[in-house]
CSV table of C-alpha atoms in Angstrom, one decimal:
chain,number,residue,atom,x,y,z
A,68,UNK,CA,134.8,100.5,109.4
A,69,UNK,CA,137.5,101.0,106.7
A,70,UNK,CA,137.3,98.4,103.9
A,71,UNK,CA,140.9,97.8,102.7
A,72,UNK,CA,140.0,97.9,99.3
A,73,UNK,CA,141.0,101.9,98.0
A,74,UNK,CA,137.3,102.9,98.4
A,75,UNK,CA,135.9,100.1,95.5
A,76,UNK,CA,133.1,99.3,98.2
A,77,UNK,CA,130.4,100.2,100.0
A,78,UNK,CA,129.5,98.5,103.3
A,79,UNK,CA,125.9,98.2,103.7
A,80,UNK,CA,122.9,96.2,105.1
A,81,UNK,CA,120.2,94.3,104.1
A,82,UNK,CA,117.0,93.0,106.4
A,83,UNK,CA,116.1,89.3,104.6
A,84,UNK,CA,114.7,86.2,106.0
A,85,UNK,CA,114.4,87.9,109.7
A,86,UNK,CA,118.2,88.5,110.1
A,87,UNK,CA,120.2,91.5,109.1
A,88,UNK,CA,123.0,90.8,106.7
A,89,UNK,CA,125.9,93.1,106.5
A,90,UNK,CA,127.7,93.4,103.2
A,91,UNK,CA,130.4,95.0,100.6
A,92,UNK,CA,129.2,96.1,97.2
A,93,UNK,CA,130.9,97.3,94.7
A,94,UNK,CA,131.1,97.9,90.7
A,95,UNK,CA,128.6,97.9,87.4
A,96,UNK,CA,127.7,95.3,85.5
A,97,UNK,CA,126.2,91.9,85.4
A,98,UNK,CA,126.0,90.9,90.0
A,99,UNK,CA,127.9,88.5,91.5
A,100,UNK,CA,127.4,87.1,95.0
A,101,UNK,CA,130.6,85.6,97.0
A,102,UNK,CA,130.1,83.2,100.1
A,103,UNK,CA,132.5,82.7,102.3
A,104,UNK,CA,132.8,79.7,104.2
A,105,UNK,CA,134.5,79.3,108.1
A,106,UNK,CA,135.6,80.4,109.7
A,107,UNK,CA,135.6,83.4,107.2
A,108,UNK,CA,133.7,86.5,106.4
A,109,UNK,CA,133.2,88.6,103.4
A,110,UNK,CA,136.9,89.6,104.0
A,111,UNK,CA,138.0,86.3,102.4
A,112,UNK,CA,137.6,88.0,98.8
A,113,UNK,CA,139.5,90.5,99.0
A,114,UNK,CA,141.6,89.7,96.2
A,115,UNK,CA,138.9,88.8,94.2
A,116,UNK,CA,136.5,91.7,95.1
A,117,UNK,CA,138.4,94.7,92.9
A,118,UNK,CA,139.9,92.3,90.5
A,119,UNK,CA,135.9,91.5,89.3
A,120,UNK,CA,134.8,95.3,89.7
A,121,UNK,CA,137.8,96.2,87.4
A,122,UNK,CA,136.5,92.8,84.9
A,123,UNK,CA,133.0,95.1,84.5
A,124,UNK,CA,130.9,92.9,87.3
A,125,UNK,CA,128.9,94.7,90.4
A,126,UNK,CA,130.1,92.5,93.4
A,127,UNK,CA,128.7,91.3,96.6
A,128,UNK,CA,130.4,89.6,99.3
A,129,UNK,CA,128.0,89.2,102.7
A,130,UNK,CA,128.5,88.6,106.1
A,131,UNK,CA,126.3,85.3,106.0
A,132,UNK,CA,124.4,85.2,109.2
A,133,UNK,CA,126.2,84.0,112.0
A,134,UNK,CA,129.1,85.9,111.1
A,135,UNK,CA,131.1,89.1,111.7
A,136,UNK,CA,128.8,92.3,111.8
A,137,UNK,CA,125.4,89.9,110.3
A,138,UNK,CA,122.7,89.3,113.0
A,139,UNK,CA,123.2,86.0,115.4
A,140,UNK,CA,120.3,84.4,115.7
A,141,UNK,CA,120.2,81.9,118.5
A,142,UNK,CA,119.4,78.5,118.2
A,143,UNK,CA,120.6,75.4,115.8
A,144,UNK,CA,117.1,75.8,113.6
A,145,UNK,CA,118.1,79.3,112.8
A,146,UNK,CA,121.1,77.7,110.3
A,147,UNK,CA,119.7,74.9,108.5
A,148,UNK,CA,120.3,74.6,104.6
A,149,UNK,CA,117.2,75.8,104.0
A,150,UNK,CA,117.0,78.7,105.9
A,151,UNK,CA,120.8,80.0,104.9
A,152,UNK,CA,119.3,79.7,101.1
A,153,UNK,CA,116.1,81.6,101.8
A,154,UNK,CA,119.2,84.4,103.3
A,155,UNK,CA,120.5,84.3,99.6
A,156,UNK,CA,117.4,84.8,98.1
A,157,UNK,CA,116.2,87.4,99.8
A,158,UNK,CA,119.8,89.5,99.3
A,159,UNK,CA,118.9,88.7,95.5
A,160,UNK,CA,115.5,90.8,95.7
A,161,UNK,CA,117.2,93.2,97.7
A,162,UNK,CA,119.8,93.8,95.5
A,163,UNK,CA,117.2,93.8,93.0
A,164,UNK,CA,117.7,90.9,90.6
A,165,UNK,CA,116.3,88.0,89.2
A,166,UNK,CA,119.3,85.9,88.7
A,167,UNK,CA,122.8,86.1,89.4
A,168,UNK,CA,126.2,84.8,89.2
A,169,UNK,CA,127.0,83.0,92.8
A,170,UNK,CA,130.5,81.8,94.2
A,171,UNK,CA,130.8,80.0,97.4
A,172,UNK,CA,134.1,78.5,99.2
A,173,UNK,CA,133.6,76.1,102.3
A,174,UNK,CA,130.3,76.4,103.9
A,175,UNK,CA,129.3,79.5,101.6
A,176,UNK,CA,129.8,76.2,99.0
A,177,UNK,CA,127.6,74.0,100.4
A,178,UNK,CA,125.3,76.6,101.1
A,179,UNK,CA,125.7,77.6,97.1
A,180,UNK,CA,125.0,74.1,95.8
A,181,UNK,CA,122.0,73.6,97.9
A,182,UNK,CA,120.8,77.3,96.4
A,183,UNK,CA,121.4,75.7,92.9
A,184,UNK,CA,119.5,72.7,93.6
A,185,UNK,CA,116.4,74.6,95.4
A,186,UNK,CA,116.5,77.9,93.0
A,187,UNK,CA,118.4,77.4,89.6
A,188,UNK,CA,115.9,80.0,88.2
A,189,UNK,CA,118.2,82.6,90.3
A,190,UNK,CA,121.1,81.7,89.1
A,191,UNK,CA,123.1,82.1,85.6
A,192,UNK,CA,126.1,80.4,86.7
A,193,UNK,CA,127.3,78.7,89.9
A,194,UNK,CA,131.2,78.4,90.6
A,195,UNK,CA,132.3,76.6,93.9
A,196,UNK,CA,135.8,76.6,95.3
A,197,UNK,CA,137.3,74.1,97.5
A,198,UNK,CA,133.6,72.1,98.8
A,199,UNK,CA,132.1,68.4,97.7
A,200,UNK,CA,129.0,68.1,96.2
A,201,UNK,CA,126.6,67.4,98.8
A,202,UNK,CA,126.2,63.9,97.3
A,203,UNK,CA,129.9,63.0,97.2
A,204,UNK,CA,130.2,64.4,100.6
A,205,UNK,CA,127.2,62.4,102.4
A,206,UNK,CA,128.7,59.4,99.7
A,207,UNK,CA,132.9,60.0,101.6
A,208,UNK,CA,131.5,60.1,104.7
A,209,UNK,CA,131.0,56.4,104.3
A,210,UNK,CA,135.0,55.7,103.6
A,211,UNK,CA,137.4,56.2,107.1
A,212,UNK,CA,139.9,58.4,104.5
A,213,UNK,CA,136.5,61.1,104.6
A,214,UNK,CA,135.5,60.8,107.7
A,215,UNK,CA,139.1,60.8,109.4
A,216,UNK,CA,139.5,64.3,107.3
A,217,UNK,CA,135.9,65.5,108.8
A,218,UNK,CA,136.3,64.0,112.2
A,219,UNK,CA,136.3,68.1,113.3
A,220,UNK,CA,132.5,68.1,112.2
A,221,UNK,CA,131.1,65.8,114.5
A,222,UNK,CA,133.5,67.5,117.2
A,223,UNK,CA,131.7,70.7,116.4
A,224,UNK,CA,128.2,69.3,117.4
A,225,UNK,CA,129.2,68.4,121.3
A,226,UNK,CA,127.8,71.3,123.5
A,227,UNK,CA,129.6,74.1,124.6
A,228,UNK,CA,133.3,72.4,124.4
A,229,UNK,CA,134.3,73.6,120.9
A,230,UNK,CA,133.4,77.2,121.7
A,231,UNK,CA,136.0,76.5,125.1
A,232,UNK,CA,138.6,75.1,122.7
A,233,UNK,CA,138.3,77.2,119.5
A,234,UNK,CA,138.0,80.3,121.6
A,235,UNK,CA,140.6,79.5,124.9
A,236,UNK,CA,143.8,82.2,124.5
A,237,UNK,CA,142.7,84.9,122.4
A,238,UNK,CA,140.8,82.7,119.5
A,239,UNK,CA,144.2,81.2,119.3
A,240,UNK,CA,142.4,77.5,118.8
A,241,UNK,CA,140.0,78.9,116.3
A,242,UNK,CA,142.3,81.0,114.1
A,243,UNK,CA,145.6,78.8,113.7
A,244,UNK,CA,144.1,77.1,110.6
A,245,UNK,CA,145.4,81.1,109.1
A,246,UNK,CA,149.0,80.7,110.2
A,247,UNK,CA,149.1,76.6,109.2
A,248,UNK,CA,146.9,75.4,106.2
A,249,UNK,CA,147.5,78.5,103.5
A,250,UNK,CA,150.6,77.7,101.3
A,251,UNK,CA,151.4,81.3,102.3
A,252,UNK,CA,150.4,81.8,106.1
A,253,UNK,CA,148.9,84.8,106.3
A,254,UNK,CA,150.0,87.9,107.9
A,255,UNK,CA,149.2,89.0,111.4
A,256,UNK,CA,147.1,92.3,110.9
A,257,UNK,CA,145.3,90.0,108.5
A,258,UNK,CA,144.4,87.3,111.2
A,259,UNK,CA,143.6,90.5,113.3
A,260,UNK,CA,140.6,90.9,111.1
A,261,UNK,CA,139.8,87.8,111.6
A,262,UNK,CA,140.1,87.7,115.8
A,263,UNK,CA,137.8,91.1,115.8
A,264,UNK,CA,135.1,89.3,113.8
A,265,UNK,CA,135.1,86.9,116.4
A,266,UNK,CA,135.5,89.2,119.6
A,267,UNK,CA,131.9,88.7,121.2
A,268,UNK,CA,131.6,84.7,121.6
A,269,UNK,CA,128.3,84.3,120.0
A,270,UNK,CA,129.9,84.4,117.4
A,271,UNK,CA,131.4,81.2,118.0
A,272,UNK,CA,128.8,79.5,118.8
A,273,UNK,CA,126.7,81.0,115.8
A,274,UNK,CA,128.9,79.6,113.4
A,275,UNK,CA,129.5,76.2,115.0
A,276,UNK,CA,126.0,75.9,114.6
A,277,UNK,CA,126.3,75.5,110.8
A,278,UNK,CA,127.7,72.3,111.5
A,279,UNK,CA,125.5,71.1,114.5
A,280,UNK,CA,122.1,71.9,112.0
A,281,UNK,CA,124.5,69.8,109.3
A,282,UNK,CA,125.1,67.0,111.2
A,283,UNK,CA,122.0,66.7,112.7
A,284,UNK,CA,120.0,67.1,109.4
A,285,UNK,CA,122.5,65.1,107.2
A,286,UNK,CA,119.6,62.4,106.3
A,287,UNK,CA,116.9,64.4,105.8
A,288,UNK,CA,119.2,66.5,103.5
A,289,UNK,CA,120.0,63.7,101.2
A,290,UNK,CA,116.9,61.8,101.1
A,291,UNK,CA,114.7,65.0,100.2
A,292,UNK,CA,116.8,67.8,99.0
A,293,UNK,CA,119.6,66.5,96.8
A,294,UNK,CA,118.2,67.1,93.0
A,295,UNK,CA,119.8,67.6,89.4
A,296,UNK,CA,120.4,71.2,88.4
A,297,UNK,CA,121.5,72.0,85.4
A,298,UNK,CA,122.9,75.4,86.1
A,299,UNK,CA,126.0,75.9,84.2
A,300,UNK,CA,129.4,75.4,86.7
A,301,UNK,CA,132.4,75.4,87.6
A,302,UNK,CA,134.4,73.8,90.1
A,303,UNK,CA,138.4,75.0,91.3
A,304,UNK,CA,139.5,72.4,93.9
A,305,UNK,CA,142.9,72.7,95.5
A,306,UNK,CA,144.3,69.4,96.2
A,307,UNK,CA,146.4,69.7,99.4
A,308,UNK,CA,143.6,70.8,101.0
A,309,UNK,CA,143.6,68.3,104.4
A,310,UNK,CA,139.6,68.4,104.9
A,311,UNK,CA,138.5,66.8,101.6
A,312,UNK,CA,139.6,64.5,99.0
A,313,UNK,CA,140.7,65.2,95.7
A,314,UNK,CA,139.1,62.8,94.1
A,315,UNK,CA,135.3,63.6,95.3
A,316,UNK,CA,136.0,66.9,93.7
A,317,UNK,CA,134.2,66.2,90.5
A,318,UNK,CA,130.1,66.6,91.2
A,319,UNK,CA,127.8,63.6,90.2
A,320,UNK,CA,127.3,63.7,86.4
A,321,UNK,CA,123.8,62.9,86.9
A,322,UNK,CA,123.1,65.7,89.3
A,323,UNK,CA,125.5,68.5,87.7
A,324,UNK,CA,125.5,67.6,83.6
A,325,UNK,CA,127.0,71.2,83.1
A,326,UNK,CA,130.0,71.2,85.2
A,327,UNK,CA,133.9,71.6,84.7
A,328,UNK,CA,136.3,70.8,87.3
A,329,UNK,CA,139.7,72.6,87.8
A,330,UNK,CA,142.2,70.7,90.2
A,331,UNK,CA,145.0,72.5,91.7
A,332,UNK,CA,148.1,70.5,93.0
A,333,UNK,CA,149.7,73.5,94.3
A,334,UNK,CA,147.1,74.9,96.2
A,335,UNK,CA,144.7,73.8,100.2
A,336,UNK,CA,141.5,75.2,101.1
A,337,UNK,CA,141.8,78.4,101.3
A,338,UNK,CA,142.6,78.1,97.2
A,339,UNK,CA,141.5,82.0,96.8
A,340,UNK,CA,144.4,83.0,99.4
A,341,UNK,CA,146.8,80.7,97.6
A,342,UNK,CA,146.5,81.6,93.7
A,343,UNK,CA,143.8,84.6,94.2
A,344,UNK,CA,144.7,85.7,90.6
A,345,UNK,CA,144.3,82.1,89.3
A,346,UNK,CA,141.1,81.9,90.7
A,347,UNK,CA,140.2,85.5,89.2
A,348,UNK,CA,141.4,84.6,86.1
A,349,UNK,CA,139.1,81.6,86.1
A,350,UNK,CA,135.9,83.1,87.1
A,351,UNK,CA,135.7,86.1,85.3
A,352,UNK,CA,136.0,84.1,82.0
A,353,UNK,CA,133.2,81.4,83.3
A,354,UNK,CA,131.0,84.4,84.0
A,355,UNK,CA,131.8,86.0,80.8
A,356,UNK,CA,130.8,82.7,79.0
């Protein structure tokens, strides 16, 4: 598999938490861990990747399980909150290190806050692009302009329908968010990569099932794991992106006293396609300190 990124990674594998994660590493220096979010892989980073290598940072951008050449386990259970943070710490031992710098966009987000609030003595700073707070998510969902924008969610939790839809003419369903939601639609070869990852169709349903263990554990989630961390972070937010309000953006001051929000009026979701060296810029100087 070539990496499109001049030879500044490896591709590699690592056995944690009972699944196999594929990843791309890269660089010297202090480590930083990207998640991507969906329907995304490690490829997501690929501006970001060399641009932190070349900033003196070793970087590592998995497949999370579910996804692209990581193991599929089958099953809801296999991809509660929980379960995708005991992922991340086990690819920190792996990797060999006590704490790290973590970045997560979309459901690598969620899955990054949830880390923070379960292991803060992993981490040495947290930076999350484009995702609510868990609080202020579980809090939107309680106003119709929230839920209308995450009406897809509880779509995602019916039985076998979304894989028919997302994956009907060629992933064509699945992968239009590429061509539509990016100020700059990406290119075809690039949503290529994108309809390989998702060739075999338990793929599909492997990462609809994020959602389906969301939904279903949504209560139990903010009743017994939404705590204060004070892990130093950061927070870049574009505001045309059409699945979350702007204005939940900002974590809880309560829960995250060390954070700094960064809102973007030019850029959607996909906020490290539309100003990759924006959001470069910004986390190699939060790293840095």
């Amino acid at each position: 598999m070539t990496d499109d990124l001049d030879g500044s990674v490896e591709h590699r594998y690592a056995t944690v938490n009972g699944v196999t994660l594929h990843y791309v590493i890269g660089g010297e220096g202090p480590t930083v861990i990207l998640l991507h979010g969906f329907p995304d892989f490690w490829y997501t980073w690929r501006a970001q990747i060399p641009a932190l290598i070349a900033a003196g940072f070793r970087v590592v951008a998995p497949d999370m399980r579910g996804y692209n050449l990581s193991t599929r386990p089958a099953g809801v259970w296999n991809y509660q909150a929980r379960v995708l943070c005991d992922d991340v710490d086990g690819l920190i031992e792996h990797l060999g290190e006590d704490r790290v710098h973590l970045v997560g966009h979309d459901w690598g987000g969620f899955v990054a806050w949830f880390f923070a609030m379960r292991h803060p003595e992993r981490l040495h700073r947290l930076a999350v692009l484009n995702i609510l707070h868990p609080e202020s998510f579980f809090a939107g969902l309680r106003s119709w302009s929230q839920l209308r924008k995450s009406w897809y969610m509880f779509f995602f939790c019916l039985p076998v329908l979304p894989e028919k839809l997302l994956g009907a003419r060629g992933r064509r369903g699945l992968l239009r968010v590429y061509e539509t939601e990016p100020n700059t639609p990406f290119p075809p070869e690039e949503i290529d990569r994108y309809r390989i990852a998702y060739q075999d169709d338990s793929a599909l349903t492997a990462t609809i099932n994020y959602y389906r263990a969301f939904i279903r554990d949504r209560k139990d989630l903010r009743r017994n794991h939404i705590r204060r961390t004070d892990t130093p972070t950061l927070v870049l937010f574009g505001d045309r992106d059409p699945h979350l309000r702007a204005d939940l953006a900002e974590p809880p001051p309560h829960l995250v006293p060390d954070a700094r929000t960064i809102h973007y009026s030019d850029a959607g979701h996909w906020i490290q396609h539309d100003l990759p060296n924006e959001v470069t810029k910004q986390l190699t100087a939060f790293f840095r300190g």
